[in-house]
PDB file of C-alpha atoms in Angstrom:
ATOM      1  CA  UNK A1302     228.711   4.116 177.587  1.00  0.00           C
ATOM      2  CA  UNK A1303     225.538   4.336 175.658  1.00  0.00           C
ATOM      3  CA  UNK A1304     227.152   6.830 173.699  1.00  0.00           C
ATOM      4  CA  UNK A1305     229.894   4.328 172.639  1.00  0.00           C
ATOM      5  CA  UNK A1306     227.253   1.598 171.917  1.00  0.00           C
ATOM      6  CA  UNK A1307     225.584   3.927 169.986  1.00  0.00           C
ATOM      7  CA  UNK A1308     228.335   4.906 167.767  1.00  0.00           C
ATOM      8  CA  UNK A1309     229.588   1.163 167.658  1.00  0.00           C
ATOM      9  CA  UNK A1310     226.276   0.355 166.269  1.00  0.00           C
ATOM     10  CA  UNK A1311     226.315   3.272 163.633  1.00  0.00           C
ATOM     11  CA  UNK A1312     229.834   2.089 162.425  1.00  0.00           C
ATOM     12  CA  UNK A1313     228.388  -1.280 161.689  1.00  0.00           C
ATOM     13  CA  UNK A1314     225.505  -0.218 160.131  1.00  0.00           C
ATOM     14  CA  UNK A1315     227.353   1.990 157.994  1.00  0.00           C
ATOM     15  CA  UNK A1316     230.062  -0.546 156.982  1.00  0.00           C
ATOM     16  CA  UNK A1317     227.502  -3.265 156.333  1.00  0.00           C
ATOM     17  CA  UNK A1318     225.742  -0.740 154.078  1.00  0.00           C
ATOM     18  CA  UNK A1319     228.927   0.256 151.963  1.00  0.00           C
ATOM     19  CA  UNK A1320     229.828  -3.455 151.842  1.00  0.00           C
ATOM     20  CA  UNK A1321     226.346  -4.480 150.618  1.00  0.00           C
ATOM     21  CA  UNK A1322     225.846  -1.991 147.630  1.00  0.00           C
ATOM     22  CA  UNK A1323     226.286  -3.801 144.480  1.00  0.00           C
ATOM     23  CA  UNK A1324     229.357  -3.201 142.326  1.00  0.00           C
ATOM     24  CA  UNK A1325     229.060  -1.464 138.969  1.00  0.00           C
ATOM     25  CA  UNK A1326     228.797  -4.065 136.268  1.00  0.00           C
ATOM     26  CA  UNK A1327     228.392  -4.292 132.672  1.00  0.00           C
ATOM     27  CA  UNK A1328     224.695  -2.950 132.969  1.00  0.00           C
ATOM     28  CA  UNK A1329     225.978   0.296 134.282  1.00  0.00           C
ATOM     29  CA  UNK A1330     228.823   0.906 131.744  1.00  0.00           C
ATOM     30  CA  UNK A1331     225.921   0.434 129.192  1.00  0.00           C
ATOM     31  CA  UNK A1332     223.992   2.743 130.998  1.00  0.00           C
ATOM     32  CA  UNK A1333     226.716   5.408 130.849  1.00  0.00           C
ATOM     33  CA  UNK A1334     227.286   4.941 127.320  1.00  0.00           C
ATOM     34  CA  UNK A1335     223.384   5.211 126.422  1.00  0.00           C
ATOM     35  CA  UNK A1336     223.458   8.645 128.591  1.00  0.00           C
ATOM     36  CA  UNK A1337     226.532   9.823 126.900  1.00  0.00           C
ATOM     37  CA  UNK A1338     224.694   9.133 123.670  1.00  0.00           C
ATOM     38  CA  UNK A1339     221.440  11.039 125.095  1.00  0.00           C
ATOM     39  CA  UNK A1340     223.586  13.700 125.877  1.00  0.00           C
ATOM     40  CA  UNK A1341     225.246  14.266 122.478  1.00  0.00           C
ATOM     41  CA  UNK A1342     221.809  13.734 120.514  1.00  0.00           C
ATOM     42  CA  UNK A1343     219.968  15.920 122.811  1.00  0.00           C
ATOM     43  CA  UNK A1344     222.457  18.640 124.118  1.00  0.00           C
ATOM     44  CA  UNK A1345     225.133  18.603 121.657  1.00  0.00           C
ATOM     45  CA  UNK A1346     224.136  17.614 118.302  1.00  0.00           C
ATOM     46  CA  UNK A1347     220.900  18.866 118.733  1.00  0.00           C
ATOM     47  CA  UNK A1348     219.421  16.135 116.368  1.00  0.00           C
ATOM     48  CA  UNK A1349     215.866  16.298 117.755  1.00  0.00           C
ATOM     49  CA  UNK A1350     215.388  19.930 116.119  1.00  0.00           C
ATOM     50  CA  UNK A1351     215.215  18.431 112.646  1.00  0.00           C
ATOM     51  CA  UNK A1352     214.646  14.626 113.360  1.00  0.00           C
ATOM     52  CA  UNK A1353     211.360  15.219 115.548  1.00  0.00           C
ATOM     53  CA  UNK A1354     208.088  16.812 113.958  1.00  0.00           C
ATOM     54  CA  UNK A1355     206.616  19.994 115.847  1.00  0.00           C
ATOM     55  CA  UNK A1356     203.351  20.329 116.815  1.00  0.00           C
ATOM     56  CA  UNK A1357     200.608  23.353 116.052  1.00  0.00           C
ATOM     57  CA  UNK A1358     202.589  25.847 118.614  1.00  0.00           C
ATOM     58  CA  UNK A1359     206.016  25.012 116.850  1.00  0.00           C
ATOM     59  CA  UNK A1360     207.264  23.032 119.845  1.00  0.00           C
ATOM     60  CA  UNK A1361     209.151  19.835 119.407  1.00  0.00           C
ATOM     61  CA  UNK A1362     206.408  16.873 119.579  1.00  0.00           C
ATOM     62  CA  UNK A1363     207.717  14.958 122.320  1.00  0.00           C
ATOM     63  CA  UNK A1364     205.101  11.876 121.493  1.00  0.00           C
ATOM     64  CA  UNK A1365     207.227  11.564 118.068  1.00  0.00           C
ATOM     65  CA  UNK A1366     210.272  12.113 119.475  1.00  0.00           C
ATOM     66  CA  UNK A1367     213.040  11.530 116.715  1.00  0.00           C
ATOM     67  CA  UNK A1368     210.611   9.877 114.501  1.00  0.00           C
ATOM     68  CA  UNK A1369     211.716  12.014 111.578  1.00  0.00           C
ATOM     69  CA  UNK A1370     210.318  15.245 110.160  1.00  0.00           C
ATOM     70  CA  UNK A1371     209.958  17.780 107.210  1.00  0.00           C
ATOM     71  CA  UNK A1372     213.028  19.968 107.100  1.00  0.00           C
ATOM     72  CA  UNK A1373     211.720  23.338 108.228  1.00  0.00           C
ATOM     73  CA  UNK A1374     215.236  24.892 107.450  1.00  0.00           C
ATOM     74  CA  UNK A1375     215.311  26.415 104.042  1.00  0.00           C
ATOM     75  CA  UNK A1376     218.230  27.840 102.541  1.00  0.00           C
ATOM     76  CA  UNK A1377     218.975  31.442 101.546  1.00  0.00           C
ATOM     77  CA  UNK A1378     219.705  30.435  97.985  1.00  0.00           C
ATOM     78  CA  UNK A1379     217.775  27.468  95.919  1.00  0.00           C
ATOM     79  CA  UNK A1380     219.782  24.394  96.495  1.00  0.00           C
ATOM     80  CA  UNK A1381     218.587  21.407  94.408  1.00  0.00           C
ATOM     81  CA  UNK A1382     220.435  18.861  96.848  1.00  0.00           C
ATOM     82  CA  UNK A1383     218.826  20.254  99.920  1.00  0.00           C
ATOM     83  CA  UNK A1384     216.976  17.393 101.757  1.00  0.00           C
ATOM     84  CA  UNK A1385     213.053  17.827 102.340  1.00  0.00           C
ATOM     85  CA  UNK A1386     212.658  15.389 105.128  1.00  0.00           C
ATOM     86  CA  UNK A1387     214.914  14.472 108.166  1.00  0.00           C
ATOM     87  CA  UNK A1388     214.645  10.609 108.482  1.00  0.00           C
ATOM     88  CA  UNK A1389     213.667   8.810 111.753  1.00  0.00           C
ATOM     89  CA  UNK A1390     216.319   8.043 114.121  1.00  0.00           C
ATOM     90  CA  UNK A1391     214.202   6.554 116.802  1.00  0.00           C
ATOM     91  CA  UNK A1392     215.425   2.429 117.003  1.00  0.00           C
ATOM     92  CA  UNK A1393     218.004   3.555 114.502  1.00  0.00           C
ATOM     93  CA  UNK A1394     216.181   1.858 111.601  1.00  0.00           C
ATOM     94  CA  UNK A1395     217.711   2.845 108.657  1.00  0.00           C
ATOM     95  CA  UNK A1396     221.811   1.940 108.842  1.00  0.00           C
ATOM     96  CA  UNK A1397     223.654  -0.714 110.009  1.00  0.00           C
ATOM     97  CA  UNK A1398     225.884   0.182 113.249  1.00  0.00           C
ATOM     98  CA  UNK A1399     229.044   0.472 110.610  1.00  0.00           C
ATOM     99  CA  UNK A1400     227.206   2.646 108.574  1.00  0.00           C
ATOM    100  CA  UNK A1401     226.242   5.031 111.444  1.00  0.00           C
ATOM    101  CA  UNK A1402     229.613   5.033 112.598  1.00  0.00           C
ATOM    102  CA  UNK A1403     230.606   6.388 109.204  1.00  0.00           C
ATOM    103  CA  UNK A1404     228.039   8.858 109.033  1.00  0.00           C
ATOM    104  CA  UNK A1405     228.959  10.131 112.510  1.00  0.00           C
ATOM    105  CA  UNK A1406     232.941   9.789 112.223  1.00  0.00           C
ATOM    106  CA  UNK A1407     233.460  10.697 108.368  1.00  0.00           C
ATOM    107  CA  UNK A1408     230.683  13.032 107.744  1.00  0.00           C
ATOM    108  CA  UNK A1409     229.739  10.870 104.748  1.00  0.00           C
ATOM    109  CA  UNK A1410     226.743   8.653 103.811  1.00  0.00           C
ATOM    110  CA  UNK A1411     227.830   4.580 103.489  1.00  0.00           C
ATOM    111  CA  UNK A1412     228.625   5.026  99.847  1.00  0.00           C
ATOM    112  CA  UNK A1413     231.266   7.959 100.660  1.00  0.00           C
ATOM    113  CA  UNK A1414     228.765  10.545  99.257  1.00  0.00           C
ATOM    114  CA  UNK A1415     228.573  13.892 101.552  1.00  0.00           C
ATOM    115  CA  UNK A1416     225.665  13.949 103.474  1.00  0.00           C
ATOM    116  CA  UNK A1417     222.652  16.448 102.038  1.00  0.00           C
ATOM    117  CA  UNK A1418     222.314  19.961 103.434  1.00  0.00           C
ATOM    118  CA  UNK A1419     220.938  21.020 105.962  1.00  0.00           C
ATOM    119  CA  UNK A1420     222.397  17.874 107.783  1.00  0.00           C
ATOM    120  CA  UNK A1421     225.663  18.995 109.662  1.00  0.00           C
ATOM    121  CA  UNK A1422     228.975  17.231 108.939  1.00  0.00           C
ATOM    122  CA  UNK A1423     230.293  15.471 112.106  1.00  0.00           C
ATOM    123  CA  UNK A1424     233.844  14.025 112.566  1.00  0.00           C
ATOM    124  CA  UNK A1425     233.016  12.355 115.956  1.00  0.00           C
ATOM    125  CA  UNK A1426     235.463   9.831 117.949  1.00  0.00           C
ATOM    126  CA  UNK A1427     234.359   6.302 117.384  1.00  0.00           C
ATOM    127  CA  UNK A1428     233.311   6.069 121.035  1.00  0.00           C
ATOM    128  CA  UNK A1429     231.017   9.172 120.670  1.00  0.00           C
ATOM    129  CA  UNK A1430     229.349   7.377 117.603  1.00  0.00           C
ATOM    130  CA  UNK A1431     229.319   4.223 119.413  1.00  0.00           C
ATOM    131  CA  UNK A1432     227.399   6.212 122.257  1.00  0.00           C
ATOM    132  CA  UNK A1433     224.763   8.110 119.933  1.00  0.00           C
ATOM    133  CA  UNK A1434     223.912   4.641 118.036  1.00  0.00           C
ATOM    134  CA  UNK A1435     223.474   2.957 121.452  1.00  0.00           C
ATOM    135  CA  UNK A1436     220.911   5.661 122.798  1.00  0.00           C
ATOM    136  CA  UNK A1437     219.039   6.092 119.374  1.00  0.00           C
ATOM    137  CA  UNK A1438     218.416   2.262 119.698  1.00  0.00           C
ATOM    138  CA  UNK A1439     216.572   2.673 122.899  1.00  0.00           C
ATOM    139  CA  UNK A1440     214.545   5.461 121.707  1.00  0.00           C
ATOM    140  CA  UNK A1441     210.939   3.563 120.449  1.00  0.00           C
ATOM    141  CA  UNK A1442     209.867   3.599 116.986  1.00  0.00           C
ATOM    142  CA  UNK A1443     206.332   4.678 116.534  1.00  0.00           C
ATOM    143  CA  UNK A1444     204.400   2.503 113.786  1.00  0.00           C
ATOM    144  CA  UNK A1445     202.637   4.874 111.324  1.00  0.00           C
TER     145      UNK A1445
END
C-alpha cells in the first residue's frame, strides 16, 4: 500500500514537472540561430584566426575577440591586392545585414567586386549567412 502511494505521488510530480516546463518560444529560436552562427564563425569558417589579434605568445587574444587584426598570413608571391588588416566583425559594425549577406552568400563585396585575399570566398545558404550575422551582433565591440 505504501509503495503504491509512493509511486502515485512520483507520477504526479513527474507529470506536473513535464506540464510546468515552459514551451520553447521565439527566444529559443533566436538562441538556436545565434548558436548556429557561433558554430559557423568559430568552428567552420574559422573567422577568429584572422579577425582576432594574437597575444605575445601567438595565441588568439580572447579579450579582443573578433575586433579586427593585422593579417598574419602572407602570400607566397607578392600580391598588391592582399589585405594587410582583417576588419572588426564584433557587433557587425561595418556592413548592413543585406551587405553582409552578399559577402557571405555570393563571395563579393557589396559593390560586386571580389573580396581581397586572403579572405575566403563563401557561398553560404541564406540561413547560414543570417545566423552568422545574428551571432556577430552579439559579440561585444571594444572601443579603442
